[in-house]
Each structure stands twice: as C-alpha cells, then as structure tokens.
Amino acid sequence: MFDIKDLYQEIIVDHNRNPRNFRVIADADKTMEGFNPLCGDRLKLYLKIDGGNISDIAFDGTGCAISVASASLMTDAMKGKSIDEAETLFNNFHCLITTENEIDTDHLGKLAVLAGVKNFPARVKCASLCWHTLHSALIGDKNPVTTE
Ligand code: ZN
C-alpha cells in the first residue's frame, strides 16, 4: 500500500542528504544568519535581488535533518519569486506548521511535506528557522535571527 507519509519522509531525507542551493553566493545583495539554540541549527542565507525578485538564493551552515531539508525546500521554492510572493509564502508556511486547522496546501507544493512537524513542537523551530531568517533578510533586519 502506498502511504503518503512515506513519500513525505523520503523527500525530507533526500533534501537533507542532497541539499539544494547549498553554497555561498559571494556577491549576494543580502545575507542573514539564523540560529536555533534549542537544537543547535545554524544557517546563513544568501540572496540576490533583481528588480524586486529573488533572482538567486542559497544557504550554508549545519543543522538537523529537518532544518537542512526545510532550507533546501525553501530556497528551491523562493527562486524567481517577488518579495511580496516570498512574504505570502512565509505566512502560509508559518500557518502550515503551527495551526491545528487543515489549510489548503496546493500552492505550497513540496513544502507541504513539512506539515508533520506541527506534532513535534521542538521541531517547529528547526523547520521555521530558515523562514524567519529569510523574512529578516527581506525586511532588512540588522541582527542575526535566533529562535529564542
Ligand atoms: Zn533542528
């Protein structure tokens, strides 16, 4: 029997083993660091902004499988998005992993695989670290992000 949970697990394992966009962008327009002391996840995001769109996005750092898979999936989803679209996706993803209600996940694509973390409160910070880091980068925060 095909179990959708197996697929979700596979995507997370795959993105942890072979993270997409795991590199440094030397001439990035924006960089932002994020740290989740609860788990020890640490990442740095690199963004190229071109005409109000995210033309390139990458990350590096170290962290647990969920934090790395989340950053890998997020950077894949963000490439080519406008800053407004990125903020909308940030809000939708935040709902996905924190609310009890079932939300429409069609537009979230592969990001929906992370919905399961809402059953594991400690993991929510792992999955959301890269998103909060992106949000801070886009609004121009000066301070590194911490989940505490
Ligand atoms: Zn973690």
mmCIF file of N, CA and C and ligand atoms in Angstrom:
data_model
loop_
_atom_site.group_PDB
_atom_site.id
_atom_site.type_symbol
_atom_site.label_atom_id
_atom_site.label_comp_id
_atom_site.label_asym_id
_atom_site.label_seq_id
_atom_site.Cartn_x
_atom_site.Cartn_y
_atom_site.Cartn_z
ATOM 1 N N MET A 1 0.838 -1.203 0.000
ATOM 2 C CA MET A 1 0.000 0.000 0.000
ATOM 3 C C MET A 1 0.872 1.251 0.000
ATOM 4 N N PHE A 2 0.495 2.170 -0.850
ATOM 5 C CA PHE A 2 1.207 3.441 -0.900
ATOM 6 C C PHE A 2 0.769 4.318 0.269
ATOM 7 N N ASP A 3 1.713 4.751 1.047
ATOM 8 C CA ASP A 3 1.387 5.615 2.180
ATOM 9 C C ASP A 3 2.013 6.982 1.938
ATOM 10 N N ILE A 4 1.185 8.005 1.912
ATOM 11 C CA ILE A 4 1.668 9.352 1.611
ATOM 12 C C ILE A 4 2.758 9.780 2.600
ATOM 13 N N LYS A 5 2.693 9.269 3.819
ATOM 14 C CA LYS A 5 3.701 9.625 4.834
ATOM 15 C C LYS A 5 5.102 9.175 4.419
ATOM 16 N N ASP A 6 5.174 8.034 3.730
ATOM 17 C CA ASP A 6 6.470 7.535 3.268
ATOM 18 C C ASP A 6 7.091 8.492 2.261
ATOM 19 N N LEU A 7 6.241 9.012 1.393
ATOM 20 C CA LEU A 7 6.719 9.959 0.383
ATOM 21 C C LEU A 7 7.264 11.206 1.077
ATOM 22 N N TYR A 8 6.501 11.708 2.028
ATOM 23 C CA TYR A 8 6.930 12.899 2.755
ATOM 24 C C TYR A 8 8.284 12.659 3.405
ATOM 25 N N GLN A 9 8.417 11.534 4.051
ATOM 26 C CA GLN A 9 9.654 11.187 4.710
ATOM 27 C C GLN A 9 10.801 11.143 3.708
ATOM 28 N N GLU A 10 10.532 10.535 2.554
ATOM 29 C CA GLU A 10 11.559 10.392 1.515
ATOM 30 C C GLU A 10 12.062 11.743 1.026
ATOM 31 N N ILE A 11 11.135 12.672 0.833
ATOM 32 C CA ILE A 11 11.533 13.995 0.340
ATOM 33 C C ILE A 11 12.416 14.694 1.376
ATOM 34 N N ILE A 12 12.048 14.574 2.638
ATOM 35 C CA ILE A 12 12.844 15.214 3.697
ATOM 36 C C ILE A 12 14.242 14.587 3.771
ATOM 37 N N VAL A 13 14.295 13.256 3.711
ATOM 38 C CA VAL A 13 15.582 12.556 3.759
ATOM 39 C C VAL A 13 16.441 12.959 2.559
ATOM 40 N N ASP A 14 15.827 13.022 1.392
ATOM 41 C CA ASP A 14 16.539 13.377 0.168
ATOM 42 C C ASP A 14 17.114 14.796 0.254
ATOM 43 N N HIS A 15 16.288 15.735 0.715
ATOM 44 C CA HIS A 15 16.754 17.126 0.792
ATOM 45 C C HIS A 15 17.791 17.327 1.893
ATOM 46 N N ASN A 16 17.777 16.454 2.894
ATOM 47 C CA ASN A 16 18.815 16.535 3.921
ATOM 48 C C ASN A 16 20.136 15.981 3.388
ATOM 49 N N ARG A 17 20.047 14.863 2.664
ATOM 50 C CA ARG A 17 21.276 14.246 2.136
ATOM 51 C C ARG A 17 21.891 15.064 1.011
ATOM 52 N N ASN A 18 21.025 15.594 0.151
ATOM 53 C CA ASN A 18 21.493 16.372 -1.012
ATOM 54 C C ASN A 18 20.815 17.735 -1.021
ATOM 55 N N PRO A 19 21.199 18.584 -0.079
ATOM 56 C CA PRO A 19 20.504 19.871 -0.013
ATOM 57 C C PRO A 19 20.678 20.676 -1.306
ATOM 58 N N ARG A 20 19.561 21.253 -1.779
ATOM 59 C CA ARG A 20 19.593 22.106 -2.966
ATOM 60 C C ARG A 20 20.073 23.496 -2.535
ATOM 61 N N ASN A 21 20.768 24.157 -3.439
ATOM 62 C CA ASN A 21 21.200 25.551 -3.192
ATOM 63 C C ASN A 21 22.097 25.675 -1.962
ATOM 64 N N PHE A 22 22.849 24.622 -1.674
ATOM 65 C CA PHE A 22 23.755 24.647 -0.527
ATOM 66 C C PHE A 22 25.108 25.148 -1.012
ATOM 67 N N ARG A 23 25.285 26.456 -0.962
ATOM 68 C CA ARG A 23 26.516 27.086 -1.443
ATOM 69 C C ARG A 23 26.536 28.530 -0.967
ATOM 70 N N VAL A 24 27.647 29.179 -1.225
ATOM 71 C CA VAL A 24 27.791 30.591 -0.882
ATOM 72 C C VAL A 24 27.595 31.414 -2.150
ATOM 73 N N ILE A 25 26.856 32.514 -2.049
ATOM 74 C CA ILE A 25 26.791 33.478 -3.152
ATOM 75 C C ILE A 25 27.708 34.633 -2.753
ATOM 76 N N ALA A 26 28.864 34.687 -3.411
ATOM 77 C CA ALA A 26 29.911 35.619 -2.974
ATOM 78 C C ALA A 26 29.465 37.079 -3.098
ATOM 79 N N ASP A 27 28.697 37.392 -4.138
ATOM 80 C CA ASP A 27 28.275 38.786 -4.343
ATOM 81 C C ASP A 27 26.792 38.974 -4.001
ATOM 82 N N ALA A 28 26.351 38.315 -2.936
ATOM 83 C CA ALA A 28 24.946 38.400 -2.514
ATOM 84 C C ALA A 28 24.561 39.842 -2.183
ATOM 85 N N ASP A 29 23.303 40.204 -2.490
ATOM 86 C CA ASP A 29 22.795 41.527 -2.130
ATOM 87 C C ASP A 29 22.408 41.573 -0.659
ATOM 88 N N LYS A 30 21.949 40.447 -0.152
ATOM 89 C CA LYS A 30 21.573 40.367 1.260
ATOM 90 C C LYS A 30 22.076 39.055 1.835
ATOM 91 N N THR A 31 22.576 39.109 3.074
ATOM 92 C CA THR A 31 22.905 37.889 3.799
ATOM 93 C C THR A 31 22.285 38.005 5.188
ATOM 94 N N MET A 32 21.950 36.881 5.765
ATOM 95 C CA MET A 32 21.381 36.884 7.113
ATOM 96 C C MET A 32 21.696 35.550 7.777
ATOM 97 N N GLU A 33 22.071 35.638 9.050
ATOM 98 C CA GLU A 33 22.360 34.419 9.794
ATOM 99 C C GLU A 33 21.212 34.086 10.729
ATOM 100 N N GLY A 34 20.970 32.791 10.904
ATOM 101 C CA GLY A 34 19.936 32.331 11.825
ATOM 102 C C GLY A 34 20.484 31.239 12.728
ATOM 103 N N PHE A 35 20.001 31.214 13.955
ATOM 104 C CA PHE A 35 20.491 30.260 14.941
ATOM 105 C C PHE A 35 19.326 29.759 15.784
ATOM 106 N N ASN A 36 19.249 28.457 15.932
ATOM 107 C CA ASN A 36 18.235 27.836 16.790
ATOM 108 C C ASN A 36 18.948 27.136 17.937
ATOM 109 N N PRO A 37 19.120 27.835 19.069
ATOM 110 C CA PRO A 37 19.921 27.276 20.176
ATOM 111 C C PRO A 37 19.327 25.999 20.760
ATOM 112 N N LEU A 38 18.025 25.827 20.610
ATOM 113 C CA LEU A 38 17.358 24.653 21.166
ATOM 114 C C LEU A 38 17.898 23.363 20.574
ATOM 115 N N CYS A 39 18.261 23.446 19.286
ATOM 116 C CA CYS A 39 18.687 22.240 18.569
ATOM 117 C C CYS A 39 20.138 22.363 18.108
ATOM 118 N N GLY A 40 20.632 23.606 18.015
ATOM 119 C CA GLY A 40 21.981 23.831 17.515
ATOM 120 C C GLY A 40 22.033 24.100 16.021
ATOM 121 N N ASP A 41 20.863 24.311 15.404
ATOM 122 C CA ASP A 41 20.834 24.596 13.963
ATOM 123 C C ASP A 41 21.376 25.994 13.704
ATOM 124 N N ARG A 42 22.230 26.082 12.699
ATOM 125 C CA ARG A 42 22.871 27.345 12.364
ATOM 126 C C ARG A 42 22.894 27.445 10.850
ATOM 127 N N LEU A 43 22.410 28.547 10.302
ATOM 128 C CA LEU A 43 22.491 28.688 8.851
ATOM 129 C C LEU A 43 22.718 30.131 8.462
ATOM 130 N N LYS A 44 23.199 30.298 7.250
ATOM 131 C CA LYS A 44 23.374 31.620 6.675
ATOM 132 C C LYS A 44 22.709 31.619 5.310
ATOM 133 N N LEU A 45 21.903 32.625 5.062
ATOM 134 C CA LEU A 45 21.200 32.749 3.789
ATOM 135 C C LEU A 45 21.871 33.808 2.926
ATOM 136 N N TYR A 46 21.890 33.561 1.641
ATOM 137 C CA TYR A 46 22.460 34.499 0.662
ATOM 138 C C TYR A 46 21.389 34.786 -0.381
ATOM 139 N N LEU A 47 21.149 36.061 -0.663
ATOM 140 C CA LEU A 47 20.116 36.434 -1.629
ATOM 141 C C LEU A 47 20.645 37.393 -2.672
ATOM 142 N N LYS A 48 20.205 37.152 -3.898
ATOM 143 C CA LYS A 48 20.409 38.119 -4.967
ATOM 144 C C LYS A 48 19.028 38.659 -5.314
ATOM 145 N N ILE A 49 18.889 39.976 -5.277
ATOM 146 C CA ILE A 49 17.615 40.613 -5.583
ATOM 147 C C ILE A 49 17.782 41.391 -6.889
ATOM 148 N N ASP A 50 16.862 41.120 -7.813
ATOM 149 C CA ASP A 50 16.943 41.774 -9.119
ATOM 150 C C ASP A 50 15.553 42.290 -9.492
ATOM 151 N N GLY A 51 15.389 43.600 -9.528
ATOM 152 C CA GLY A 51 14.097 44.194 -9.894
ATOM 153 C C GLY A 51 12.955 43.739 -9.002
ATOM 154 N N GLY A 52 13.210 43.609 -7.712
ATOM 155 C CA GLY A 52 12.151 43.223 -6.777
ATOM 156 C C GLY A 52 11.899 41.724 -6.721
ATOM 157 N N ASN A 53 12.687 40.953 -7.454
ATOM 158 C CA ASN A 53 12.542 39.494 -7.430
ATOM 159 C C ASN A 53 13.785 38.834 -6.839
ATOM 160 N N ILE A 54 13.562 37.671 -6.253
ATOM 161 C CA ILE A 54 14.677 36.886 -5.739
ATOM 162 C C ILE A 54 15.259 36.115 -6.923
ATOM 163 N N SER A 55 16.351 36.638 -7.473
ATOM 164 C CA SER A 55 16.905 36.003 -8.669
ATOM 165 C C SER A 55 17.783 34.809 -8.314
ATOM 166 N N ASP A 56 18.348 34.837 -7.100
ATOM 167 C CA ASP A 56 19.123 33.672 -6.649
ATOM 168 C C ASP A 56 19.087 33.636 -5.130
ATOM 169 N N ILE A 57 19.113 32.415 -4.595
ATOM 170 C CA ILE A 57 19.079 32.242 -3.137
ATOM 171 C C ILE A 57 19.823 30.967 -2.796
ATOM 172 N N ALA A 58 20.636 31.020 -1.749
ATOM 173 C CA ALA A 58 21.419 29.859 -1.351
ATOM 174 C C ALA A 58 21.629 29.920 0.154
ATOM 175 N N PHE A 59 22.098 28.799 0.719
ATOM 176 C CA PHE A 59 22.356 28.781 2.163
ATOM 177 C C PHE A 59 23.524 27.858 2.451
ATOM 178 N N ASP A 60 24.163 28.085 3.595
ATOM 179 C CA ASP A 60 25.084 27.086 4.130
ATOM 180 C C ASP A 60 24.960 27.081 5.650
ATOM 181 N N GLY A 61 25.631 26.149 6.280
ATOM 182 C CA GLY A 61 25.527 26.021 7.721
ATOM 183 C C GLY A 61 25.424 24.567 8.122
ATOM 184 N N THR A 62 25.096 24.336 9.388
ATOM 185 C CA THR A 62 24.942 22.980 9.891
ATOM 186 C C THR A 62 23.663 22.899 10.712
ATOM 187 N N GLY A 63 23.036 21.752 10.681
ATOM 188 C CA GLY A 63 21.818 21.602 11.458
ATOM 189 C C GLY A 63 21.248 20.209 11.324
ATOM 190 N N CYS A 64 20.132 19.993 11.993
ATOM 191 C CA CYS A 64 19.479 18.683 11.955
ATOM 192 C C CYS A 64 18.805 18.475 10.594
ATOM 193 N N ALA A 65 18.336 17.271 10.365
ATOM 194 C CA ALA A 65 17.729 16.914 9.080
ATOM 195 C C ALA A 65 16.567 17.832 8.723
ATOM 196 N N ILE A 66 15.750 18.160 9.713
ATOM 197 C CA ILE A 66 14.569 18.990 9.427
ATOM 198 C C ILE A 66 14.991 20.403 9.014
ATOM 199 N N SER A 67 15.974 20.976 9.708
ATOM 200 C CA SER A 67 16.369 22.351 9.392
ATOM 201 C C SER A 67 17.031 22.430 8.014
ATOM 202 N N VAL A 68 17.841 21.430 7.691
ATOM 203 C CA VAL A 68 18.514 21.426 6.388
ATOM 204 C C VAL A 68 17.495 21.177 5.267
ATOM 205 N N ALA A 69 16.614 20.211 5.460
ATOM 206 C CA ALA A 69 15.599 19.909 4.438
ATOM 207 C C ALA A 69 14.691 21.114 4.228
ATOM 208 N N SER A 70 14.335 21.789 5.310
ATOM 209 C CA SER A 70 13.465 22.951 5.207
ATOM 210 C C SER A 70 14.140 24.071 4.416
ATOM 211 N N ALA A 71 15.418 24.317 4.700
ATOM 212 C CA ALA A 71 16.151 25.366 3.974
ATOM 213 C C ALA A 71 16.309 24.998 2.501
ATOM 214 N N SER A 72 16.531 23.716 2.242
ATOM 215 C CA SER A 72 16.675 23.242 0.868
ATOM 216 C C SER A 72 15.370 23.436 0.096
ATOM 217 N N LEU A 73 14.264 23.020 0.708
ATOM 218 C CA LEU A 73 12.947 23.162 0.066
ATOM 219 C C LEU A 73 12.570 24.631 -0.078
ATOM 220 N N MET A 74 12.876 25.428 0.936
ATOM 221 C CA MET A 74 12.511 26.841 0.896
ATOM 222 C C MET A 74 13.262 27.576 -0.216
ATOM 223 N N THR A 75 14.578 27.340 -0.297
ATOM 224 C CA THR A 75 15.354 28.053 -1.309
ATOM 225 C C THR A 75 14.891 27.655 -2.713
ATOM 226 N N ASP A 76 14.546 26.380 -2.899
ATOM 227 C CA ASP A 76 14.005 25.929 -4.183
ATOM 228 C C ASP A 76 12.711 26.673 -4.510
ATOM 229 N N ALA A 77 11.855 26.806 -3.496
ATOM 230 C CA ALA A 77 10.534 27.424 -3.710
ATOM 231 C C ALA A 77 10.647 28.927 -3.946
ATOM 232 N N MET A 78 11.681 29.560 -3.434
ATOM 233 C CA MET A 78 11.790 31.023 -3.460
ATOM 234 C C MET A 78 12.419 31.572 -4.730
ATOM 235 N N LYS A 79 13.131 30.740 -5.448
ATOM 236 C CA LYS A 79 13.853 31.255 -6.621
ATOM 237 C C LYS A 79 12.873 31.829 -7.638
ATOM 238 N N GLY A 80 13.101 33.084 -8.023
ATOM 239 C CA GLY A 80 12.245 33.726 -9.016
ATOM 240 C C GLY A 80 11.023 34.415 -8.433
ATOM 241 N N LYS A 81 10.772 34.225 -7.134
ATOM 242 C CA LYS A 81 9.598 34.849 -6.517
ATOM 243 C C LYS A 81 9.859 36.342 -6.273
ATOM 244 N N SER A 82 8.766 37.126 -6.318
ATOM 245 C CA SER A 82 8.891 38.528 -5.921
ATOM 246 C C SER A 82 8.950 38.578 -4.395
ATOM 247 N N ILE A 83 9.376 39.707 -3.865
ATOM 248 C CA ILE A 83 9.474 39.827 -2.412
ATOM 249 C C ILE A 83 8.086 39.692 -1.776
ATOM 250 N N ASP A 84 7.043 40.237 -2.421
ATOM 251 C CA ASP A 84 5.671 40.086 -1.918
ATOM 252 C C ASP A 84 5.256 38.618 -1.888
ATOM 253 N N GLU A 85 5.553 37.909 -2.973
ATOM 254 C CA GLU A 85 5.210 36.480 -3.025
ATOM 255 C C GLU A 85 5.954 35.706 -1.940
ATOM 256 N N ALA A 86 7.206 36.102 -1.707
ATOM 257 C CA ALA A 86 8.007 35.434 -0.683
ATOM 258 C C ALA A 86 7.395 35.628 0.701
ATOM 259 N N GLU A 87 6.906 36.841 0.964
ATOM 260 C CA GLU A 87 6.284 37.121 2.261
ATOM 261 C C GLU A 87 4.976 36.341 2.418
ATOM 262 N N THR A 88 4.211 36.228 1.332
ATOM 263 C CA THR A 88 2.961 35.453 1.373
ATOM 264 C C THR A 88 3.262 33.993 1.671
ATOM 265 N N LEU A 89 4.270 33.472 1.004
ATOM 266 C CA LEU A 89 4.663 32.079 1.212
ATOM 267 C C LEU A 89 5.135 31.870 2.657
ATOM 268 N N PHE A 90 5.869 32.838 3.167
ATOM 269 C CA PHE A 90 6.330 32.795 4.568
ATOM 270 C C PHE A 90 5.137 32.673 5.512
ATOM 271 N N ASN A 91 4.109 33.504 5.293
ATOM 272 C CA ASN A 91 2.933 33.474 6.164
ATOM 273 C C ASN A 91 2.171 32.164 6.030
ATOM 274 N N ASN A 92 2.030 31.683 4.794
ATOM 275 C CA ASN A 92 1.314 30.425 4.576
ATOM 276 C C ASN A 92 2.055 29.253 5.200
ATOM 277 N N PHE A 93 3.374 29.262 5.052
ATOM 278 C CA PHE A 93 4.165 28.168 5.604
ATOM 279 C C PHE A 93 4.090 28.189 7.128
ATOM 280 N N HIS A 94 4.105 29.378 7.686
ATOM 281 C CA HIS A 94 4.017 29.502 9.141
ATOM 282 C C HIS A 94 2.697 28.911 9.646
ATOM 283 N N CYS A 95 1.610 29.185 8.933
ATOM 284 C CA CYS A 95 0.299 28.595 9.274
ATOM 285 C C CYS A 95 0.366 27.080 9.168
ATOM 286 N N LEU A 96 0.987 26.609 8.104
ATOM 287 C CA LEU A 96 1.059 25.166 7.842
ATOM 288 C C LEU A 96 1.661 24.410 9.016
ATOM 289 N N ILE A 97 2.716 24.962 9.606
ATOM 290 C CA ILE A 97 3.431 24.202 10.633
ATOM 291 C C ILE A 97 3.032 24.580 12.057
ATOM 292 N N THR A 98 2.126 25.573 12.209
ATOM 293 C CA THR A 98 1.780 25.971 13.582
ATOM 294 C C THR A 98 0.295 25.863 13.906
ATOM 295 N N THR A 99 -0.576 25.824 12.913
ATOM 296 C CA THR A 99 -2.005 25.817 13.242
ATOM 297 C C THR A 99 -2.575 24.405 13.225
ATOM 298 N N GLU A 100 -3.600 24.246 14.037
ATOM 299 C CA GLU A 100 -4.289 22.959 14.123
ATOM 300 C C GLU A 100 -5.133 22.723 12.877
ATOM 301 N N ASN A 101 -5.629 23.820 12.316
ATOM 302 C CA ASN A 101 -6.561 23.697 11.188
ATOM 303 C C ASN A 101 -5.868 23.147 9.962
ATOM 304 N N GLU A 102 -6.627 22.385 9.208
ATOM 305 C CA GLU A 102 -6.135 21.941 7.915
ATOM 306 C C GLU A 102 -6.131 23.156 7.000
ATOM 307 N N ILE A 103 -5.023 23.415 6.340
ATOM 308 C CA ILE A 103 -5.039 24.529 5.398
ATOM 309 C C ILE A 103 -4.804 24.008 3.991
ATOM 310 N N ASP A 104 -5.184 24.821 3.031
ATOM 311 C CA ASP A 104 -5.044 24.459 1.627
ATOM 312 C C ASP A 104 -3.560 24.433 1.281
ATOM 313 N N THR A 105 -3.034 23.260 0.957
ATOM 314 C CA THR A 105 -1.595 23.139 0.739
ATOM 315 C C THR A 105 -1.228 23.064 -0.742
ATOM 316 N N ASP A 106 -2.239 23.170 -1.621
ATOM 317 C CA ASP A 106 -1.971 23.001 -3.058
ATOM 318 C C ASP A 106 -0.860 23.934 -3.546
ATOM 319 N N HIS A 107 -0.941 25.207 -3.135
ATOM 320 C CA HIS A 107 0.013 26.201 -3.627
ATOM 321 C C HIS A 107 1.375 26.069 -2.951
ATOM 322 N N LEU A 108 1.463 25.257 -1.897
ATOM 323 C CA LEU A 108 2.734 25.127 -1.192
ATOM 324 C C LEU A 108 3.640 24.078 -1.819
ATOM 325 N N GLY A 109 3.078 23.251 -2.686
ATOM 326 C CA GLY A 109 3.891 22.237 -3.369
ATOM 327 C C GLY A 109 4.594 21.328 -2.383
ATOM 328 N N LYS A 110 5.873 21.103 -2.642
ATOM 329 C CA LYS A 110 6.651 20.175 -1.820
ATOM 330 C C LYS A 110 6.796 20.638 -0.375
ATOM 331 N N LEU A 111 6.605 21.935 -0.140
ATOM 332 C CA LEU A 111 6.750 22.453 1.234
ATOM 333 C C LEU A 111 5.776 21.781 2.179
ATOM 334 N N ALA A 112 4.677 21.252 1.623
ATOM 335 C CA ALA A 112 3.660 20.603 2.445
ATOM 336 C C ALA A 112 4.209 19.403 3.201
ATOM 337 N N VAL A 113 5.330 18.854 2.740
ATOM 338 C CA VAL A 113 5.898 17.689 3.428
ATOM 339 C C VAL A 113 6.293 18.022 4.867
ATOM 340 N N LEU A 114 6.476 19.305 5.150
ATOM 341 C CA LEU A 114 6.921 19.686 6.497
ATOM 342 C C LEU A 114 5.759 19.893 7.466
ATOM 343 N N ALA A 115 4.525 19.709 6.980
ATOM 344 C CA ALA A 115 3.354 19.923 7.840
ATOM 345 C C ALA A 115 3.404 19.055 9.091
ATOM 346 N N GLY A 116 4.003 17.875 8.978
ATOM 347 C CA GLY A 116 4.048 16.934 10.097
ATOM 348 C C GLY A 116 4.767 17.456 11.326
ATOM 349 N N VAL A 117 5.622 18.467 11.146
ATOM 350 C CA VAL A 117 6.389 18.952 12.303
ATOM 351 C C VAL A 117 5.498 19.590 13.361
ATOM 352 N N LYS A 118 4.280 19.987 12.979
ATOM 353 C CA LYS A 118 3.440 20.657 13.974
ATOM 354 C C LYS A 118 3.091 19.725 15.134
ATOM 355 N N ASN A 119 3.242 18.418 14.917
ATOM 356 C CA ASN A 119 3.007 17.457 16.001
ATOM 357 C C ASN A 119 4.222 17.331 16.926
ATOM 358 N N PHE A 120 5.304 17.992 16.554
ATOM 359 C CA PHE A 120 6.543 17.926 17.344
ATOM 360 C C PHE A 120 7.021 19.350 17.617
ATOM 361 N N PRO A 121 6.499 19.963 18.690
ATOM 362 C CA PRO A 121 6.757 21.401 18.931
ATOM 363 C C PRO A 121 8.232 21.786 18.866
ATOM 364 N N ALA A 122 9.131 20.940 19.339
ATOM 365 C CA ALA A 122 10.552 21.288 19.306
ATOM 366 C C ALA A 122 11.075 21.371 17.879
ATOM 367 N N ARG A 123 10.446 20.600 16.979
ATOM 368 C CA ARG A 123 10.882 20.588 15.575
ATOM 369 C C ARG A 123 10.377 21.783 14.780
ATOM 370 N N VAL A 124 9.331 22.444 15.295
ATOM 371 C CA VAL A 124 8.769 23.583 14.568
ATOM 372 C C VAL A 124 9.844 24.654 14.387
ATOM 373 N N LYS A 125 10.661 24.861 15.415
ATOM 374 C CA LYS A 125 11.717 25.874 15.320
ATOM 375 C C LYS A 125 12.782 25.472 14.309
ATOM 376 N N CYS A 126 13.042 24.175 14.200
ATOM 377 C CA CYS A 126 14.002 23.681 13.203
ATOM 378 C C CYS A 126 13.501 23.995 11.796
ATOM 379 N N ALA A 127 12.203 23.713 11.575
ATOM 380 C CA ALA A 127 11.627 23.905 10.239
ATOM 381 C C ALA A 127 11.452 25.372 9.905
ATOM 382 N N SER A 128 11.213 26.219 10.925
ATOM 383 C CA SER A 128 10.898 27.619 10.631
ATOM 384 C C SER A 128 12.123 28.531 10.670
ATOM 385 N N LEU A 129 13.260 28.017 11.155
ATOM 386 C CA LEU A 129 14.457 28.866 11.288
ATOM 387 C C LEU A 129 14.817 29.579 9.981
ATOM 388 N N CYS A 130 14.920 28.816 8.896
ATOM 389 C CA CYS A 130 15.333 29.422 7.623
ATOM 390 C C CYS A 130 14.301 30.447 7.146
ATOM 391 N N TRP A 131 13.024 30.202 7.474
ATOM 392 C CA TRP A 131 11.961 31.118 7.038
ATOM 393 C C TRP A 131 12.044 32.437 7.785
ATOM 394 N N HIS A 132 12.257 32.351 9.093
ATOM 395 C CA HIS A 132 12.408 33.592 9.859
ATOM 396 C C HIS A 132 13.663 34.348 9.410
ATOM 397 N N THR A 133 14.687 33.582 9.052
ATOM 398 C CA THR A 133 15.931 34.199 8.582
ATOM 399 C C THR A 133 15.690 34.929 7.261
ATOM 400 N N LEU A 134 14.936 34.287 6.371
ATOM 401 C CA LEU A 134 14.601 34.924 5.090
ATOM 402 C C LEU A 134 13.776 36.182 5.321
ATOM 403 N N HIS A 135 12.777 36.066 6.185
ATOM 404 C CA HIS A 135 11.903 37.202 6.488
ATOM 405 C C HIS A 135 12.738 38.388 6.980
ATOM 406 N N SER A 136 13.656 38.129 7.907
ATOM 407 C CA SER A 136 14.506 39.198 8.443
ATOM 408 C C SER A 136 15.384 39.803 7.355
ATOM 409 N N ALA A 137 15.904 38.956 6.475
ATOM 410 C CA ALA A 137 16.740 39.452 5.374
ATOM 411 C C ALA A 137 15.923 40.370 4.475
ATOM 412 N N LEU A 138 14.681 39.978 4.182
ATOM 413 C CA LEU A 138 13.855 40.743 3.245
ATOM 414 C C LEU A 138 13.398 42.066 3.844
ATOM 415 N N ILE A 139 13.130 42.092 5.153
ATOM 416 C CA ILE A 139 12.700 43.368 5.751
ATOM 417 C C ILE A 139 13.891 44.208 6.193
ATOM 418 N N GLY A 140 15.104 43.654 6.026
ATOM 419 C CA GLY A 140 16.297 44.453 6.260
ATOM 420 C C GLY A 140 16.739 44.538 7.706
ATOM 421 N N ASP A 141 16.391 43.530 8.511
ATOM 422 C CA ASP A 141 16.888 43.477 9.893
ATOM 423 C C ASP A 141 18.415 43.459 9.905
ATOM 424 N N LYS A 142 18.958 44.059 10.945
ATOM 425 C CA LYS A 142 20.418 44.079 11.043
ATOM 426 C C LYS A 142 20.930 42.926 11.915
ATOM 427 N N ASN A 143 20.116 42.498 12.869
ATOM 428 C CA ASN A 143 20.576 41.500 13.831
ATOM 429 C C ASN A 143 20.336 40.085 13.337
ATOM 430 N N PRO A 144 21.252 39.160 13.650
ATOM 431 C CA PRO A 144 21.030 37.771 13.312
ATOM 432 C C PRO A 144 19.754 37.252 13.974
ATOM 433 N N VAL A 145 19.166 36.239 13.361
ATOM 434 C CA VAL A 145 17.923 35.670 13.866
ATOM 435 C C VAL A 145 18.231 34.587 14.892
ATOM 436 N N THR A 146 17.500 34.608 15.992
ATOM 437 C CA THR A 146 17.551 33.490 16.918
ATOM 438 C C THR A 146 16.130 33.093 17.266
ATOM 439 N N THR A 147 15.899 31.803 17.424
ATOM 440 C CA THR A 147 14.543 31.327 17.686
ATOM 441 C C THR A 147 14.154 31.484 19.148
ATOM 442 N N GLU A 148 15.099 31.901 19.992
ATOM 443 C CA GLU A 148 14.769 32.089 21.411
ATOM 444 C C GLU A 148 14.066 33.419 21.629
HETATM 445 ZN ZN ZN B 1 16.963 21.248 14.457
#
